[in-house]
Amino acid sequence: MKQDTQITRRGFMQLSSGALVAGGILNASSKSDFARSTLTRSDTASSPGKIALEEHFDFAGTEKSSYAFGGPEFQGQIKDLGSGRIAEMDRGGIEVCIVSLVGPGIQAIPNSNQAVEVARRANDHLAESIARNPKRLKGFAALALQDPNAAAQELTRGTKELGFCGALVNGFTQIGDAGATMFYDMPQYRDFWATVQQLDVPFYLHPRSALAAQQPAYQGHAWLTGSIWGFTAETSIHALRLMGSGLFDDYPKLKIILGHLGEGLPCSIWRIDNRISRTLQDRPKAKHTIGHYLRENFYITTSGNFRTQTLTEVMLEVGPDRILYSVDYPFEDMRLAAEWFDHAAISDADRLKIGRTNAQQLFRL
């Protein structure tokens, strides 16, 4: 961390609200997180079109085991990659969506050969849909990390032949015995990560719930699983495993994306590094602090976490250049997200970065 240029959490506590306003981090007159429902269409369209990148679809190959359960309206939304999707984007002032396969997706197929085949079908389906609206839709590749070599080949095909922007993977991967799980800090994934770095495309680490056998803490409290809390717990641990494993020392140009305003990590990163430095006997293999990798190798999206106070904390911890707009559609509402973000108490310069230009630079759009 560069102490002369980064604003730390301790520094934030020392700053007055007037200094924050003067620095453009907060607007002088704050508004509530959720803008009034009476906003007009022109309000959400007043700034240049936003780019969103945690927006999901489902298809026949994974629909029976996906998180996309719901009534006919929801099913129509998540399977629609045509006019209905474009209309929803227009409601939210979104110019471009980078679309990805809903979780747990390919990661929940224990049979390696089947996972490879379904991933290819999902990617072909997405590419065909994008071809009908190439100016509005882009894609992330789905990958069968049951077979790291096949995943590297499919990512190469997805980026070079199908024009995808990178990959989105739904957490850990099941393989063989349905209870066996694979995390991507494991040694067998090093060659895969070499391919990701060589292709120079982002890798979105999206949540999934822990398997039932690995959920004793949730027993009797099933409401804690999934997006309420389990997603955050699983994804933050997975990200910490990647950071602590030395992965980014071996491949320093890797770019990993986390959703939901960082899965809680920006708010906890100081304590994580403090406790590592003071008390842990079993230390990470990484050469630098965990915070170093969070700021150098990770990008964070606003998906499904429309809270200005939390956004401000993330901005102070990693900087506005590392934050990207997203909705988490159709699990979240396009218009609700836009009403919050377009009127959140941040500077207009940061709003433009987060809403559009950071993604343009990262994905070369």
mmCIF file of C-alpha atoms in Angstrom:
data_model
loop_
_atom_site.group_PDB
_atom_site.id
_atom_site.type_symbol
_atom_site.label_atom_id
_atom_site.label_comp_id
_atom_site.label_asym_id
_atom_site.label_seq_id
_atom_site.Cartn_x
_atom_site.Cartn_y
_atom_site.Cartn_z
ATOM 1 C CA MET A 1 0.000 0.000 0.000
ATOM 2 C CA LYS A 2 1.306 3.476 -0.853
ATOM 3 C CA GLN A 3 0.837 5.414 2.343
ATOM 4 C CA ASP A 4 1.174 8.762 0.598
ATOM 5 C CA THR A 5 -1.623 8.192 -1.890
ATOM 6 C CA GLN A 6 -4.102 5.758 -0.290
ATOM 7 C CA ILE A 7 -6.781 6.812 2.185
ATOM 8 C CA THR A 8 -6.825 4.261 5.009
ATOM 9 C CA ARG A 9 -9.764 3.457 7.253
ATOM 10 C CA ARG A 10 -7.895 5.068 10.144
ATOM 11 C CA GLY A 11 -7.341 8.143 8.005
ATOM 12 C CA PHE A 12 -11.020 8.211 7.184
ATOM 13 C CA MET A 13 -11.894 8.316 10.861
ATOM 14 C CA GLN A 14 -9.536 11.254 11.287
ATOM 15 C CA LEU A 15 -11.059 13.259 8.463
ATOM 16 C CA SER A 16 -13.966 15.576 9.097
ATOM 17 C CA SER A 17 -17.076 15.371 6.974
ATOM 18 C CA GLY A 18 -16.145 18.772 5.593
ATOM 19 C CA ALA A 19 -12.840 17.401 4.317
ATOM 20 C CA LEU A 20 -14.628 14.525 2.628
ATOM 21 C CA VAL A 21 -16.950 16.939 0.887
ATOM 22 C CA ALA A 22 -14.070 19.156 -0.176
ATOM 23 C CA GLY A 23 -12.269 16.132 -1.621
ATOM 24 C CA GLY A 24 -15.283 15.167 -3.706
ATOM 25 C CA ILE A 25 -15.784 11.843 -1.914
ATOM 26 C CA LEU A 26 -19.165 12.896 -0.567
ATOM 27 C CA ASN A 27 -21.564 15.484 -1.895
ATOM 28 C CA ALA A 28 -22.334 18.371 0.425
ATOM 29 C CA SER A 29 -26.023 17.496 0.520
ATOM 30 C CA SER A 30 -26.568 13.767 0.946
ATOM 31 C CA LYS A 31 -29.663 11.897 -0.147
ATOM 32 C CA SER A 32 -31.162 8.654 1.061
ATOM 33 C CA ASP A 33 -29.887 5.389 -0.436
ATOM 34 C CA PHE A 34 -33.133 4.738 -2.205
ATOM 35 C CA ALA A 35 -34.262 7.594 -4.385
ATOM 36 C CA ARG A 36 -37.899 8.596 -4.539
ATOM 37 C CA SER A 37 -40.117 6.367 -6.646
ATOM 38 C CA THR A 38 -41.413 9.445 -8.455
ATOM 39 C CA LEU A 39 -38.212 9.901 -10.461
ATOM 40 C CA THR A 40 -38.829 10.169 -14.167
ATOM 41 C CA ARG A 41 -37.164 8.156 -16.933
ATOM 42 C CA SER A 42 -35.071 11.198 -17.852
ATOM 43 C CA ASP A 43 -33.597 11.238 -14.331
ATOM 44 C CA THR A 44 -31.991 7.822 -14.725
ATOM 45 C CA ALA A 45 -30.913 8.548 -18.291
ATOM 46 C CA SER A 46 -29.314 11.926 -17.570
ATOM 47 C CA SER A 47 -25.740 10.561 -17.422
ATOM 48 C CA PRO A 48 -23.968 8.489 -20.113
ATOM 49 C CA GLY A 49 -25.204 4.907 -20.379
ATOM 50 C CA LYS A 50 -23.973 2.646 -17.618
ATOM 51 C CA ILE A 51 -22.153 -0.656 -18.102
ATOM 52 C CA ALA A 52 -23.283 -3.538 -15.868
ATOM 53 C CA LEU A 53 -21.468 -6.848 -15.462
ATOM 54 C CA GLU A 54 -23.141 -9.139 -12.950
ATOM 55 C CA GLU A 55 -26.279 -9.837 -14.929
ATOM 56 C CA HIS A 56 -27.422 -13.418 -15.317
ATOM 57 C CA PHE A 57 -29.072 -15.811 -17.737
ATOM 58 C CA ASP A 58 -30.133 -19.446 -17.583
ATOM 59 C CA PHE A 59 -30.629 -22.051 -20.275
ATOM 60 C CA ALA A 60 -31.871 -25.618 -20.622
ATOM 61 C CA GLY A 61 -28.551 -27.228 -19.718
ATOM 62 C CA THR A 62 -28.504 -25.930 -16.134
ATOM 63 C CA GLU A 63 -32.039 -24.760 -15.340
ATOM 64 C CA LYS A 64 -32.938 -27.778 -13.176
ATOM 65 C CA SER A 65 -30.127 -27.128 -10.701
ATOM 66 C CA SER A 66 -29.688 -23.356 -10.858
ATOM 67 C CA TYR A 67 -30.516 -20.688 -8.301
ATOM 68 C CA ALA A 68 -32.970 -19.277 -10.830
ATOM 69 C CA PHE A 69 -36.080 -20.690 -9.226
ATOM 70 C CA GLY A 70 -39.177 -18.534 -9.205
ATOM 71 C CA GLY A 71 -42.473 -17.917 -10.938
ATOM 72 C CA PRO A 72 -43.129 -17.568 -14.660
ATOM 73 C CA GLU A 73 -42.227 -13.860 -14.708
ATOM 74 C CA PHE A 74 -38.815 -14.451 -13.180
ATOM 75 C CA GLN A 75 -38.155 -17.430 -15.441
ATOM 76 C CA GLY A 76 -39.009 -15.297 -18.430
ATOM 77 C CA GLN A 77 -36.627 -12.582 -17.304
ATOM 78 C CA ILE A 78 -33.613 -14.808 -16.698
ATOM 79 C CA LYS A 79 -33.973 -16.731 -19.955
ATOM 80 C CA ASP A 80 -34.660 -13.675 -22.097
ATOM 81 C CA LEU A 81 -31.569 -12.442 -23.917
ATOM 82 C CA GLY A 82 -33.572 -10.442 -26.426
ATOM 83 C CA SER A 83 -36.047 -7.583 -26.440
ATOM 84 C CA GLY A 84 -37.232 -8.070 -22.866
ATOM 85 C CA ARG A 85 -33.704 -7.871 -21.527
ATOM 86 C CA ILE A 86 -32.964 -4.777 -23.615
ATOM 87 C CA ALA A 87 -36.131 -3.102 -22.333
ATOM 88 C CA GLU A 88 -35.052 -3.743 -18.740
ATOM 89 C CA MET A 89 -31.626 -2.295 -19.491
ATOM 90 C CA ASP A 90 -33.291 0.820 -20.886
ATOM 91 C CA ARG A 91 -35.309 1.177 -17.670
ATOM 92 C CA GLY A 92 -32.072 1.192 -15.706
ATOM 93 C CA GLY A 93 -30.118 3.510 -17.972
ATOM 94 C CA ILE A 94 -27.734 0.700 -18.948
ATOM 95 C CA GLU A 95 -26.094 0.824 -22.348
ATOM 96 C CA VAL A 96 -24.173 -2.465 -22.156
ATOM 97 C CA CYS A 97 -24.618 -5.629 -20.079
ATOM 98 C CA ILE A 98 -21.940 -8.289 -19.754
ATOM 99 C CA VAL A 99 -24.079 -11.394 -19.214
ATOM 100 C CA SER A 100 -23.112 -14.603 -17.391
ATOM 101 C CA LEU A 101 -24.548 -18.028 -16.582
ATOM 102 C CA VAL A 102 -26.445 -18.080 -13.293
ATOM 103 C CA GLY A 103 -25.037 -20.077 -10.385
ATOM 104 C CA PRO A 104 -24.137 -22.636 -9.400
ATOM 105 C CA GLY A 105 -24.082 -23.458 -13.102
ATOM 106 C CA ILE A 106 -21.195 -25.531 -14.409
ATOM 107 C CA GLN A 107 -19.569 -25.653 -10.964
ATOM 108 C CA ALA A 108 -22.329 -27.963 -9.688
ATOM 109 C CA ILE A 109 -21.813 -30.703 -12.331
ATOM 110 C CA PRO A 110 -19.571 -33.361 -10.689
ATOM 111 C CA ASN A 111 -18.924 -35.273 -13.910
ATOM 112 C CA SER A 112 -15.967 -33.613 -15.612
ATOM 113 C CA ASN A 113 -16.828 -34.583 -19.197
ATOM 114 C CA GLN A 114 -20.431 -33.470 -18.781
ATOM 115 C CA ALA A 115 -19.338 -30.170 -17.243
ATOM 116 C CA VAL A 116 -17.028 -29.458 -20.185
ATOM 117 C CA GLU A 117 -19.803 -30.198 -22.678
ATOM 118 C CA VAL A 118 -22.464 -28.112 -20.889
ATOM 119 C CA ALA A 119 -20.076 -25.165 -20.521
ATOM 120 C CA ARG A 120 -19.442 -25.183 -24.261
ATOM 121 C CA ARG A 121 -23.182 -25.318 -24.979
ATOM 122 C CA ALA A 122 -23.869 -22.452 -22.560
ATOM 123 C CA ASN A 123 -21.195 -20.325 -24.189
ATOM 124 C CA ASP A 124 -22.459 -21.042 -27.689
ATOM 125 C CA HIS A 125 -26.005 -20.164 -26.594
ATOM 126 C CA LEU A 126 -24.815 -16.877 -25.099
ATOM 127 C CA ALA A 127 -22.697 -16.006 -28.145
ATOM 128 C CA GLU A 128 -25.651 -16.585 -30.489
ATOM 129 C CA SER A 129 -27.822 -14.281 -28.382
ATOM 130 C CA ILE A 130 -25.151 -11.579 -28.250
ATOM 131 C CA ALA A 131 -24.837 -11.698 -32.025
ATOM 132 C CA ARG A 132 -28.438 -10.457 -32.287
ATOM 133 C CA ASN A 133 -27.706 -7.410 -30.061
ATOM 134 C CA PRO A 134 -23.924 -6.919 -30.252
ATOM 135 C CA LYS A 135 -24.000 -3.248 -29.255
ATOM 136 C CA ARG A 136 -25.988 -3.906 -26.062
ATOM 137 C CA LEU A 137 -24.882 -7.363 -24.875
ATOM 138 C CA LYS A 138 -21.475 -8.846 -24.105
ATOM 139 C CA GLY A 139 -20.595 -12.072 -22.335
ATOM 140 C CA PHE A 140 -18.518 -13.859 -19.718
ATOM 141 C CA ALA A 141 -17.486 -17.433 -20.465
ATOM 142 C CA ALA A 142 -18.740 -20.255 -18.275
ATOM 143 C CA LEU A 143 -15.886 -22.650 -17.444
ATOM 144 C CA ALA A 144 -15.678 -26.289 -16.359
ATOM 145 C CA LEU A 145 -12.942 -26.042 -13.746
ATOM 146 C CA GLN A 146 -13.436 -29.713 -13.044
ATOM 147 C CA ASP A 147 -10.817 -29.962 -15.825
ATOM 148 C CA PRO A 148 -8.372 -27.015 -15.573
ATOM 149 C CA ASN A 149 -6.857 -27.676 -19.004
ATOM 150 C CA ALA A 150 -10.276 -27.792 -20.669
ATOM 151 C CA ALA A 151 -11.260 -24.612 -18.815
ATOM 152 C CA ALA A 152 -8.167 -22.835 -20.146
ATOM 153 C CA GLN A 153 -8.997 -23.976 -23.675
ATOM 154 C CA GLU A 154 -12.619 -22.846 -23.368
ATOM 155 C CA LEU A 155 -11.603 -19.470 -21.998
ATOM 156 C CA THR A 156 -9.265 -19.073 -24.961
ATOM 157 C CA ARG A 157 -12.055 -20.014 -27.362
ATOM 158 C CA GLY A 158 -14.494 -17.732 -25.561
ATOM 159 C CA THR A 159 -12.271 -14.676 -25.748
ATOM 160 C CA LYS A 160 -10.630 -15.188 -29.134
ATOM 161 C CA GLU A 161 -13.488 -16.765 -31.134
ATOM 162 C CA LEU A 162 -16.701 -15.774 -29.333
ATOM 163 C CA GLY A 163 -15.575 -12.291 -28.299
ATOM 164 C CA PHE A 164 -16.264 -12.709 -24.578
ATOM 165 C CA CYS A 165 -14.913 -10.229 -22.029
ATOM 166 C CA GLY A 166 -13.433 -12.827 -19.674
ATOM 167 C CA ALA A 167 -14.956 -15.475 -17.413
ATOM 168 C CA LEU A 168 -17.435 -15.661 -14.554
ATOM 169 C CA VAL A 169 -17.179 -18.739 -12.344
ATOM 170 C CA ASN A 170 -19.709 -19.550 -9.645
ATOM 171 C CA GLY A 171 -17.485 -20.277 -6.667
ATOM 172 C CA PHE A 172 -15.848 -23.593 -5.872
ATOM 173 C CA THR A 173 -16.226 -26.571 -8.208
ATOM 174 C CA GLN A 174 -17.611 -30.012 -7.404
ATOM 175 C CA ILE A 175 -15.854 -32.972 -9.007
ATOM 176 C CA GLY A 176 -16.155 -36.765 -8.908
ATOM 177 C CA ASP A 177 -17.838 -37.437 -5.610
ATOM 178 C CA ALA A 178 -20.505 -34.730 -5.431
ATOM 179 C CA GLY A 179 -19.197 -33.804 -1.969
ATOM 180 C CA ALA A 180 -15.655 -33.112 -3.170
ATOM 181 C CA THR A 181 -14.908 -29.419 -3.705
ATOM 182 C CA MET A 182 -12.077 -27.665 -5.507
ATOM 183 C CA PHE A 183 -10.855 -24.152 -4.727
ATOM 184 C CA TYR A 184 -8.732 -22.279 -7.224
ATOM 185 C CA ASP A 185 -5.713 -21.666 -5.028
ATOM 186 C CA MET A 186 -4.937 -25.391 -5.356
ATOM 187 C CA PRO A 187 -1.742 -26.303 -7.261
ATOM 188 C CA GLN A 188 -3.559 -27.977 -10.171
ATOM 189 C CA TYR A 189 -4.954 -24.575 -11.215
ATOM 190 C CA ARG A 190 -1.639 -22.769 -11.651
ATOM 191 C CA ASP A 191 -1.460 -23.456 -15.404
ATOM 192 C CA PHE A 192 -5.051 -22.289 -15.769
ATOM 193 C CA TRP A 193 -4.165 -18.994 -14.084
ATOM 194 C CA ALA A 194 -1.182 -18.651 -16.407
ATOM 195 C CA THR A 195 -3.640 -18.754 -19.312
ATOM 196 C CA VAL A 196 -5.880 -16.142 -17.689
ATOM 197 C CA GLN A 197 -2.931 -13.808 -17.278
ATOM 198 C CA GLN A 198 -1.706 -14.450 -20.815
ATOM 199 C CA LEU A 199 -5.146 -13.660 -22.255
ATOM 200 C CA ASP A 200 -5.263 -10.538 -20.058
ATOM 201 C CA VAL A 201 -8.979 -10.830 -19.276
ATOM 202 C CA PRO A 202 -10.784 -10.490 -15.915
ATOM 203 C CA PHE A 203 -12.037 -13.453 -13.894
ATOM 204 C CA TYR A 204 -15.251 -12.809 -11.939
ATOM 205 C CA LEU A 205 -15.443 -14.909 -8.775
ATOM 206 C CA HIS A 206 -19.186 -15.160 -8.182
ATOM 207 C CA PRO A 207 -20.758 -16.670 -5.035
ATOM 208 C CA ARG A 208 -22.362 -19.999 -4.390
ATOM 209 C CA SER A 209 -23.606 -21.600 -1.190
ATOM 210 C CA ALA A 210 -21.594 -24.129 0.776
ATOM 211 C CA LEU A 211 -22.654 -27.744 0.254
ATOM 212 C CA ALA A 212 -25.051 -29.177 2.841
ATOM 213 C CA ALA A 213 -22.320 -31.363 4.375
ATOM 214 C CA GLN A 214 -20.187 -28.262 4.880
ATOM 215 C CA GLN A 215 -22.906 -26.138 6.496
ATOM 216 C CA PRO A 216 -23.082 -27.162 10.189
ATOM 217 C CA ALA A 217 -23.148 -23.514 11.239
ATOM 218 C CA TYR A 218 -26.371 -23.041 9.260
ATOM 219 C CA GLN A 219 -28.270 -26.010 10.685
ATOM 220 C CA GLY A 220 -31.637 -24.844 11.957
ATOM 221 C CA HIS A 221 -31.065 -21.457 10.333
ATOM 222 C CA ALA A 222 -31.457 -22.134 6.629
ATOM 223 C CA TRP A 223 -32.323 -18.486 6.019
ATOM 224 C CA LEU A 224 -28.633 -17.655 6.508
ATOM 225 C CA THR A 225 -27.558 -19.602 3.434
ATOM 226 C CA GLY A 226 -27.489 -18.151 -0.061
ATOM 227 C CA SER A 227 -27.482 -14.449 -0.788
ATOM 228 C CA ILE A 228 -28.479 -13.362 2.730
ATOM 229 C CA TRP A 229 -25.112 -14.365 4.230
ATOM 230 C CA GLY A 230 -23.725 -17.679 2.921
ATOM 231 C CA PHE A 231 -22.704 -16.225 -0.437
ATOM 232 C CA THR A 232 -20.598 -13.561 1.254
ATOM 233 C CA ALA A 233 -18.947 -16.016 3.644
ATOM 234 C CA GLU A 234 -18.007 -18.511 0.940
ATOM 235 C CA THR A 235 -16.765 -15.969 -1.592
ATOM 236 C CA SER A 236 -14.725 -13.901 0.858
ATOM 237 C CA ILE A 237 -12.966 -17.039 2.126
ATOM 238 C CA HIS A 238 -12.278 -18.160 -1.436
ATOM 239 C CA ALA A 239 -10.847 -14.746 -2.306
ATOM 240 C CA LEU A 240 -8.665 -14.786 0.817
ATOM 241 C CA ARG A 241 -7.371 -18.228 -0.148
ATOM 242 C CA LEU A 242 -6.350 -16.862 -3.534
ATOM 243 C CA MET A 243 -4.634 -13.843 -1.979
ATOM 244 C CA GLY A 244 -2.852 -15.817 0.712
ATOM 245 C CA SER A 245 -1.653 -18.626 -1.564
ATOM 246 C CA GLY A 246 0.961 -16.617 -3.421
ATOM 247 C CA LEU A 247 -1.074 -16.767 -6.632
ATOM 248 C CA PHE A 248 -0.656 -13.061 -7.337
ATOM 249 C CA ASP A 249 3.072 -13.229 -6.679
ATOM 250 C CA ASP A 250 3.330 -15.820 -9.459
ATOM 251 C CA TYR A 251 0.837 -14.020 -11.721
ATOM 252 C CA PRO A 252 0.858 -10.346 -10.715
ATOM 253 C CA LYS A 253 -1.235 -9.155 -13.663
ATOM 254 C CA LEU A 254 -4.314 -11.225 -12.788
ATOM 255 C CA LYS A 255 -7.542 -9.240 -12.486
ATOM 256 C CA ILE A 256 -10.243 -10.738 -10.225
ATOM 257 C CA ILE A 257 -13.716 -9.233 -9.806
ATOM 258 C CA LEU A 258 -15.850 -9.514 -6.665
ATOM 259 C CA GLY A 259 -19.484 -8.479 -6.506
ATOM 260 C CA HIS A 260 -21.761 -7.064 -3.806
ATOM 261 C CA LEU A 261 -19.345 -4.272 -2.870
ATOM 262 C CA GLY A 262 -16.526 -6.690 -2.168
ATOM 263 C CA GLU A 263 -18.228 -9.463 -0.176
ATOM 264 C CA GLY A 264 -17.368 -7.652 3.070
ATOM 265 C CA LEU A 265 -13.599 -7.708 2.511
ATOM 266 C CA PRO A 266 -12.928 -3.953 2.153
ATOM 267 C CA CYS A 267 -14.527 -3.327 5.545
ATOM 268 C CA SER A 268 -12.399 -6.032 7.205
ATOM 269 C CA ILE A 269 -9.075 -5.808 5.379
ATOM 270 C CA TRP A 270 -7.248 -3.724 7.988
ATOM 271 C CA ARG A 271 -8.109 -6.172 10.750
ATOM 272 C CA ILE A 272 -7.148 -9.160 8.591
ATOM 273 C CA ASP A 273 -3.687 -7.753 7.933
ATOM 274 C CA ASN A 274 -3.282 -6.556 11.518
ATOM 275 C CA ARG A 275 -4.050 -9.976 12.986
ATOM 276 C CA ILE A 276 -1.819 -11.750 10.454
ATOM 277 C CA SER A 277 1.072 -9.498 11.453
ATOM 278 C CA ARG A 278 0.514 -9.860 15.201
ATOM 279 C CA THR A 279 -0.894 -13.226 16.168
ATOM 280 C CA LEU A 280 -1.040 -15.918 13.494
ATOM 281 C CA GLN A 281 1.525 -18.707 13.609
ATOM 282 C CA ASP A 282 0.276 -20.234 10.373
ATOM 283 C CA ARG A 283 0.909 -17.314 8.033
ATOM 284 C CA PRO A 284 -0.122 -16.905 4.382
ATOM 285 C CA LYS A 285 2.399 -17.877 1.712
ATOM 286 C CA ALA A 286 1.952 -14.525 -0.010
ATOM 287 C CA LYS A 287 4.831 -12.037 -0.099
ATOM 288 C CA HIS A 288 2.692 -8.955 0.512
ATOM 289 C CA THR A 289 -0.184 -8.023 2.778
ATOM 290 C CA ILE A 290 -3.674 -9.202 1.902
ATOM 291 C CA GLY A 291 -4.683 -5.558 1.465
ATOM 292 C CA HIS A 292 -1.995 -5.141 -1.183
ATOM 293 C CA TYR A 293 -3.612 -7.790 -3.382
ATOM 294 C CA LEU A 294 -7.115 -6.437 -2.773
ATOM 295 C CA ARG A 295 -5.993 -3.043 -4.091
ATOM 296 C CA GLU A 296 -3.740 -4.282 -6.898
ATOM 297 C CA ASN A 297 -5.479 -7.376 -8.297
ATOM 298 C CA PHE A 298 -9.169 -7.008 -7.492
ATOM 299 C CA TYR A 299 -12.074 -5.006 -8.871
ATOM 300 C CA ILE A 300 -15.347 -4.636 -6.987
ATOM 301 C CA THR A 301 -18.896 -4.201 -8.282
ATOM 302 C CA THR A 302 -22.013 -2.662 -6.785
ATOM 303 C CA SER A 303 -24.147 -5.699 -7.647
ATOM 304 C CA GLY A 304 -27.030 -6.228 -5.262
ATOM 305 C CA ASN A 305 -25.654 -3.864 -2.595
ATOM 306 C CA PHE A 306 -27.191 -0.440 -3.124
ATOM 307 C CA ARG A 307 -25.923 1.288 0.001
ATOM 308 C CA THR A 308 -24.089 4.616 -0.218
ATOM 309 C CA GLN A 309 -22.325 4.286 3.136
ATOM 310 C CA THR A 310 -20.854 0.944 2.088
ATOM 311 C CA LEU A 311 -19.904 2.250 -1.352
ATOM 312 C CA THR A 312 -18.085 5.160 0.305
ATOM 313 C CA GLU A 313 -16.162 2.751 2.556
ATOM 314 C CA VAL A 314 -15.085 0.711 -0.474
ATOM 315 C CA MET A 315 -14.040 3.871 -2.316
ATOM 316 C CA LEU A 316 -11.896 4.916 0.626
ATOM 317 C CA GLU A 317 -10.295 1.490 0.896
ATOM 318 C CA VAL A 318 -9.556 0.582 -2.737
ATOM 319 C CA GLY A 319 -10.213 3.809 -4.650
ATOM 320 C CA PRO A 320 -12.954 4.691 -7.177
ATOM 321 C CA ASP A 321 -10.891 3.391 -10.115
ATOM 322 C CA ARG A 322 -11.405 -0.184 -8.869
ATOM 323 C CA ILE A 323 -15.209 -0.099 -8.595
ATOM 324 C CA LEU A 324 -17.690 -1.072 -11.317
ATOM 325 C CA TYR A 325 -21.448 -0.658 -11.618
ATOM 326 C CA SER A 326 -23.629 -3.782 -11.610
ATOM 327 C CA VAL A 327 -27.201 -4.717 -10.701
ATOM 328 C CA ASP A 328 -27.445 -8.545 -10.226
ATOM 329 C CA TYR A 329 -30.413 -8.789 -12.586
ATOM 330 C CA PRO A 330 -32.949 -10.392 -12.463
ATOM 331 C CA PHE A 331 -32.447 -11.008 -8.743
ATOM 332 C CA GLU A 332 -32.399 -7.232 -8.290
ATOM 333 C CA ASP A 333 -34.389 -4.539 -10.083
ATOM 334 C CA MET A 334 -32.701 -2.494 -12.826
ATOM 335 C CA ARG A 335 -34.592 0.705 -12.052
ATOM 336 C CA LEU A 336 -34.148 0.498 -8.291
ATOM 337 C CA ALA A 337 -30.395 0.120 -8.754
ATOM 338 C CA ALA A 338 -30.296 3.095 -11.126
ATOM 339 C CA GLU A 339 -32.341 5.333 -8.840
ATOM 340 C CA TRP A 340 -29.881 4.664 -6.040
ATOM 341 C CA PHE A 341 -26.656 4.969 -8.027
ATOM 342 C CA ASP A 342 -27.618 7.947 -10.169
ATOM 343 C CA HIS A 343 -28.402 9.944 -7.001
ATOM 344 C CA ALA A 344 -25.908 8.466 -4.513
ATOM 345 C CA ALA A 345 -23.919 11.053 -2.560
ATOM 346 C CA ILE A 346 -20.652 10.690 -4.476
ATOM 347 C CA SER A 347 -18.968 13.092 -6.870
ATOM 348 C CA ASP A 348 -20.094 13.152 -10.489
ATOM 349 C CA ALA A 349 -16.542 12.319 -11.569
ATOM 350 C CA ASP A 350 -16.580 9.132 -9.486
ATOM 351 C CA ARG A 351 -20.102 8.319 -10.658
ATOM 352 C CA LEU A 352 -18.908 8.419 -14.264
ATOM 353 C CA LYS A 353 -15.895 6.233 -13.475
ATOM 354 C CA ILE A 354 -17.887 3.629 -11.580
ATOM 355 C CA GLY A 355 -20.858 3.684 -13.908
ATOM 356 C CA ARG A 356 -18.994 3.570 -17.200
ATOM 357 C CA THR A 357 -15.358 4.460 -17.813
ATOM 358 C CA ASN A 358 -13.735 1.961 -15.428
ATOM 359 C CA ALA A 359 -15.496 -0.866 -17.277
ATOM 360 C CA GLN A 360 -14.610 0.610 -20.647
ATOM 361 C CA GLN A 361 -10.941 0.538 -19.709
ATOM 362 C CA LEU A 362 -10.977 -2.870 -18.015
ATOM 363 C CA PHE A 363 -12.833 -4.620 -20.849
ATOM 364 C CA ARG A 364 -11.545 -2.425 -23.686
ATOM 365 C CA LEU A 365 -15.087 -1.533 -24.747
#
